[in-house]
Tab-separated table of N, CA, C and O in Angstrom:
chain	number	residue	atom	x	y	z
A	247	MET	N	27.262	77.299	-84.344
A	247	MET	CA	26.795	76.215	-83.725
A	247	MET	C	27.442	75.773	-82.692
A	247	MET	O	28.671	75.332	-82.419
A	248	ASN	N	26.758	75.483	-81.459
A	248	ASN	CA	27.495	74.713	-80.280
A	248	ASN	C	27.583	73.425	-80.408
A	248	ASN	O	27.116	72.727	-81.301
A	249	ARG	N	28.097	72.880	-79.581
A	249	ARG	CA	28.629	71.335	-79.572
A	249	ARG	C	27.612	70.454	-78.957
A	249	ARG	O	27.428	69.340	-79.658
A	250	SER	N	26.375	70.988	-78.446
A	250	SER	CA	25.437	70.207	-77.833
A	250	SER	C	24.303	70.102	-79.139
A	250	SER	O	23.458	69.223	-79.038
A	251	ALA	N	24.351	70.725	-80.003
A	251	ALA	CA	23.425	70.819	-81.147
A	251	ALA	C	23.290	69.407	-81.975
A	251	ALA	O	22.085	68.871	-82.085
A	252	PRO	N	24.537	69.098	-82.537
A	252	PRO	CA	24.479	67.568	-83.191
A	252	PRO	C	24.027	66.662	-82.276
A	252	PRO	O	23.100	65.757	-82.627
A	253	ILE	N	24.027	66.499	-80.898
A	253	ILE	CA	23.973	65.416	-80.209
A	253	ILE	C	22.387	65.732	-79.961
A	253	ILE	O	21.670	64.718	-79.778
A	254	THR	N	22.013	66.942	-79.631
A	254	THR	CA	20.293	66.993	-79.340
A	254	THR	C	19.703	66.781	-80.780
A	254	THR	O	18.539	65.799	-80.715
A	255	LEU	N	19.992	66.870	-81.850
A	255	LEU	CA	19.518	66.424	-83.047
A	255	LEU	C	19.373	65.139	-83.286
A	255	LEU	O	18.395	64.277	-83.631
A	256	LEU	N	20.502	64.541	-82.957
A	256	LEU	CA	20.504	63.053	-82.968
A	256	LEU	C	19.655	62.397	-82.103
A	256	LEU	O	18.994	61.544	-82.488
A	257	ALA	N	19.519	62.987	-80.918
A	257	ALA	CA	18.772	62.340	-79.774
A	257	ALA	C	17.065	62.366	-80.272
A	257	ALA	O	16.400	61.397	-80.221
A	258	ALA	N	16.943	63.532	-80.816
A	258	ALA	CA	15.574	63.729	-81.313
A	258	ALA	C	15.171	62.996	-82.443
A	258	ALA	O	14.061	62.307	-82.563
A	259	CYS	N	16.062	62.594	-83.472
A	259	CYS	CA	15.816	61.526	-84.407
A	259	CYS	C	15.567	60.235	-83.873
A	259	CYS	O	14.619	59.529	-84.590
A	260	LEU	N	16.562	59.965	-82.902
A	260	LEU	CA	16.157	58.605	-82.518
A	260	LEU	C	14.947	58.355	-81.786
A	260	LEU	O	14.195	57.442	-81.891
A	261	VAL	N	14.515	59.423	-80.928
A	261	VAL	CA	13.103	59.246	-80.306
A	261	VAL	C	12.264	59.368	-81.299
A	261	VAL	O	11.062	58.493	-81.108
A	262	LEU	N	12.038	60.029	-82.392
A	262	LEU	CA	11.078	60.127	-83.518
A	262	LEU	C	11.069	58.599	-84.314
A	262	LEU	O	9.992	58.123	-84.500
A	263	ALA	N	12.308	58.106	-84.307
A	263	ALA	CA	12.221	56.894	-85.096
A	263	ALA	C	11.773	55.769	-84.189
A	263	ALA	O	11.101	54.884	-84.474
A	264	ALA	N	11.810	55.905	-82.957
A	264	ALA	CA	11.608	54.860	-82.102
A	264	ALA	C	10.007	54.878	-82.012
A	264	ALA	O	9.375	53.720	-81.385
A	265	CYS	N	9.436	55.929	-82.241
A	265	CYS	CA	7.918	56.012	-82.020
A	265	CYS	C	7.150	55.691	-83.376
A	265	CYS	O	6.161	55.465	-83.133
A	266	GLY	N	7.856	55.305	-84.224
A	266	GLY	CA	7.227	54.771	-85.486
A	266	GLY	C	6.402	53.278	-85.329
A	266	GLY	O	7.022	52.583	-84.269
A	267	GLU	N	5.492	53.163	-85.997
A	267	GLU	CA	4.644	51.791	-85.874
A	267	GLU	C	5.962	50.825	-86.411
A	267	GLU	O	6.405	50.879	-87.501
A	268	ARG	N	5.708	49.532	-85.669
A	268	ARG	CA	6.402	48.479	-86.324
A	268	ARG	C	5.767	47.868	-87.337
A	268	ARG	O	4.544	47.248	-87.040
A	269	GLN	N	6.262	47.543	-88.487
A	269	GLN	CA	5.704	46.984	-89.589
A	269	GLN	C	5.837	45.351	-89.545
A	269	GLN	O	6.882	44.958	-89.325
A	270	GLU	N	4.861	44.589	-89.918
A	270	GLU	CA	4.962	43.267	-89.694
A	270	GLU	C	5.647	42.891	-90.826
A	270	GLU	O	5.404	43.249	-92.137
A	271	PRO	N	6.808	41.738	-91.182
A	271	PRO	CA	7.261	41.339	-92.189
A	271	PRO	C	6.260	40.685	-93.279
A	271	PRO	O	5.160	40.142	-92.875
A	272	PRO	N	6.533	40.752	-94.655
A	272	PRO	CA	5.587	40.192	-95.700
A	272	PRO	C	5.794	38.853	-95.382
A	272	PRO	O	6.678	38.192	-95.038
A	273	PRO	N	4.744	38.198	-96.144
A	273	PRO	CA	4.586	36.685	-96.177
A	273	PRO	C	5.746	36.277	-96.839
A	273	PRO	O	6.253	36.806	-97.742
A	274	VAL	N	6.267	34.947	-96.464
A	274	VAL	CA	7.383	34.316	-97.234
A	274	VAL	C	7.212	34.280	-98.690
A	274	VAL	O	7.979	34.556	-99.602
A	275	GLU	N	5.948	34.216	-99.066
A	275	GLU	CA	5.690	33.857	-100.488
A	275	GLU	C	6.135	35.084	-101.470
A	275	GLU	O	5.992	35.339	-102.661
A	276	GLU	N	6.059	36.289	-100.634
A	276	GLU	CA	6.218	37.485	-101.332
A	276	GLU	C	7.785	38.136	-101.064
A	276	GLU	O	7.919	39.285	-101.480
A	277	THR	N	8.580	37.092	-100.574
A	277	THR	CA	10.036	37.487	-100.558
A	277	THR	C	10.864	36.811	-101.514
A	277	THR	O	10.583	35.848	-102.385
A	278	VAL	N	12.215	37.281	-101.591
A	278	VAL	CA	13.356	36.557	-102.423
A	278	VAL	C	13.669	34.993	-101.845
A	278	VAL	O	14.087	34.141	-102.535
A	279	PHE	N	12.990	34.586	-100.567
A	279	PHE	CA	13.454	33.273	-99.865
A	279	PHE	C	12.384	32.430	-100.315
A	279	PHE	O	12.219	31.334	-99.660
A	280	LYS	N	11.245	32.729	-101.081
A	280	LYS	CA	9.961	31.796	-101.364
A	280	LYS	C	10.633	30.418	-101.867
A	280	LYS	O	10.110	29.420	-101.380
A	281	ASP	N	11.641	30.358	-102.694
A	281	ASP	CA	12.028	29.037	-103.337
A	281	ASP	C	12.692	28.298	-102.304
A	281	ASP	O	12.525	26.965	-102.348
A	282	GLN	N	13.488	29.027	-101.430
A	282	GLN	CA	14.201	27.994	-100.296
A	282	GLN	C	13.320	27.481	-99.461
A	282	GLN	O	13.398	26.311	-98.883
A	283	VAL	N	12.082	28.528	-99.109
A	283	VAL	CA	11.146	28.036	-98.036
A	283	VAL	C	10.527	26.745	-98.804
A	283	VAL	O	10.316	25.642	-97.931
A	284	ARG	N	10.245	26.923	-100.098
A	284	ARG	CA	9.429	25.610	-100.547
A	284	ARG	C	10.401	24.244	-100.741
A	284	ARG	O	10.088	23.448	-100.460
A	285	ALA	N	11.529	24.751	-100.998
A	285	ALA	CA	12.239	23.434	-101.119
A	285	ALA	C	12.422	22.809	-99.637
A	285	ALA	O	12.594	21.535	-99.247
A	286	LEU	N	12.579	23.447	-98.556
A	286	LEU	CA	12.695	23.216	-97.298
A	286	LEU	C	11.173	22.317	-96.832
A	286	LEU	O	11.544	21.207	-96.217
A	287	ASP	N	10.008	22.867	-97.184
A	287	ASP	CA	8.906	22.078	-97.051
A	287	ASP	C	8.825	20.991	-97.752
A	287	ASP	O	8.341	19.948	-97.197
A	288	LYS	N	9.257	20.766	-98.913
A	288	LYS	CA	9.191	19.621	-99.774
A	288	LYS	C	10.342	18.705	-98.960
A	288	LYS	O	9.944	17.360	-98.855
A	289	ALA	N	11.466	19.073	-98.337
A	289	ALA	CA	12.342	18.047	-97.883
A	289	ALA	C	11.708	17.643	-96.681
A	289	ALA	O	11.966	16.452	-96.348
A	290	ARG	N	11.109	18.450	-95.839
A	290	ARG	CA	10.431	17.956	-94.606
A	290	ARG	C	9.303	16.951	-94.985
A	290	ARG	O	9.204	15.754	-94.269
A	291	SER	N	8.598	17.071	-95.940
A	291	SER	CA	7.386	16.161	-96.404
A	291	SER	C	8.181	14.788	-96.893
A	291	SER	O	7.678	13.706	-96.473
A	292	VAL	N	9.317	14.857	-97.731
A	292	VAL	CA	9.944	13.616	-97.905
A	292	VAL	C	10.413	12.904	-97.023
A	292	VAL	O	10.395	11.704	-96.866
A	293	GLU	N	10.936	13.753	-95.899
A	293	GLU	CA	11.527	13.098	-94.772
A	293	GLU	C	10.272	12.367	-93.913
A	293	GLU	O	10.845	11.210	-93.233
A	294	GLU	N	9.124	13.022	-93.700
A	294	GLU	CA	8.143	12.429	-93.132
A	294	GLU	C	7.580	11.089	-93.829
A	294	GLU	O	7.571	9.748	-93.173
A	295	GLN	N	7.633	11.014	-95.098
A	295	GLN	CA	7.394	9.964	-95.887
A	295	GLN	C	8.385	8.516	-95.538
A	295	GLN	O	7.978	7.546	-95.383
A	296	THR	N	9.504	9.253	-95.606
A	296	THR	CA	10.623	8.149	-95.589
A	296	THR	C	10.526	7.422	-94.015
A	296	THR	O	10.788	6.222	-93.800
A	297	GLU	N	10.412	8.501	-93.091
A	297	GLU	CA	10.066	7.994	-91.564
A	297	GLU	C	9.155	6.865	-91.656
A	297	GLU	O	9.390	5.911	-90.937
A	298	GLU	N	7.611	7.210	-92.082
A	298	GLU	CA	6.636	6.382	-92.074
A	298	GLU	C	6.990	5.302	-92.643
A	298	GLU	O	6.895	3.986	-92.240
A	299	ARG	N	7.769	5.132	-93.720
A	299	ARG	CA	8.159	3.967	-94.504
A	299	ARG	C	8.978	3.035	-93.757
A	299	ARG	O	8.804	1.635	-93.674
A	300	LYS	N	10.032	3.768	-92.906
A	300	LYS	CA	10.931	3.038	-92.019
A	300	LYS	C	10.175	2.194	-90.701
A	300	LYS	O	10.417	1.046	-90.364
A	301	ARG	N	9.013	3.168	-90.484
A	301	ARG	CA	8.320	2.524	-89.217
A	301	ARG	C	7.585	1.329	-89.785
A	301	ARG	O	7.307	0.255	-89.273
A	302	ALA	N	7.048	1.454	-90.673
A	302	ALA	CA	6.204	0.282	-91.298
A	302	ALA	C	7.033	-1.090	-91.625
A	302	ALA	O	6.714	-2.138	-91.458
A	303	LEU	N	8.337	-0.959	-92.229
A	303	LEU	CA	9.130	-1.958	-92.465
A	303	LEU	C	9.714	-2.611	-91.282
A	303	LEU	O	9.831	-3.541	-91.044
A	304	ASP	N	9.827	-1.702	-90.202
A	304	ASP	CA	10.470	-2.248	-88.852
A	304	ASP	C	9.069	-2.919	-88.266
A	304	ASP	O	9.393	-3.968	-87.491
A	305	ARG	N	7.950	-2.522	-88.434
A	305	ARG	CA	6.846	-3.393	-87.963
A	305	ARG	C	6.552	-4.753	-88.541
A	305	ARG	O	6.577	-5.817	-87.931
A	306	GLN	N	6.987	-4.666	-89.864
A	306	GLN	CA	6.905	-5.685	-90.825
A	306	GLN	C	8.032	-6.856	-90.134
A	306	GLN	O	7.687	-7.968	-90.236
A	307	LEU	N	9.077	-6.232	-90.166
A	307	LEU	CA	10.308	-6.998	-89.538
A	307	LEU	C	10.168	-7.919	-88.199
A	307	LEU	O	10.592	-9.014	-88.019
A	308	ASP	N	9.428	-6.724	-87.304
A	308	ASP	CA	9.022	-7.573	-85.985
A	308	ASP	C	8.001	-8.599	-86.151
A	308	ASP	O	8.069	-9.628	-85.214
A	309	GLU	N	7.149	-8.560	-86.935
A	309	GLU	CA	5.983	-9.229	-87.112
A	309	GLU	C	6.596	-10.906	-87.881
A	309	GLU	O	6.127	-11.740	-87.495
A	310	ASP	N	7.341	-10.665	-88.651
A	310	ASP	CA	8.211	-11.831	-89.335
A	310	ASP	C	9.274	-12.254	-88.527
A	310	ASP	O	10.062	-13.381	-89.306
A	311	ASP	N	9.528	-11.719	-87.538
A	311	ASP	CA	10.641	-12.354	-86.837
A	311	ASP	C	10.580	-13.928	-86.386
A	311	ASP	O	9.711	-14.204	-85.506
A	312	PRO	N	11.278	-14.802	-87.050
A	312	PRO	CA	11.091	-16.037	-86.645
A	312	PRO	C	11.553	-16.587	-85.271
A	312	PRO	O	10.953	-17.545	-84.659
A	313	TYR	N	12.204	-15.792	-84.542
A	313	TYR	CA	12.702	-16.203	-83.227
A	313	TYR	C	11.627	-15.338	-82.008
A	313	TYR	O	12.214	-15.641	-80.837
A	314	GLY	N	10.823	-14.477	-82.623
A	314	GLY	CA	10.094	-13.961	-81.579
A	314	GLY	C	10.730	-12.817	-80.380
A	314	GLY	O	10.341	-12.774	-79.300
A	315	GLU	N	11.923	-12.486	-80.952
A	315	GLU	CA	12.589	-11.518	-79.868
A	315	GLU	C	12.128	-10.171	-80.028
A	315	GLU	O	11.551	-9.569	-80.743
C-alpha cells in the first residue's frame, strides 16, 4: 500500500460527507433541553409582568406627586 492511499481515502470520505443533506435540528420540545426552555420562558413571562407592574406603580406615583415635579 503506497503512502497516498490513506490520504486519498480520507479525502474521498470527506467529500462524500460534505455532500450529504443537512438535517434540521428537532424542535426543542423533543430534546433534553425542554425543561430548561420552559423555565426560561416562564422567567421571561414573570419578568414582563414585573416590569408592567413597575411601570403602573411609577405612573401612579407620578400622578400622586403633590409637588408636580
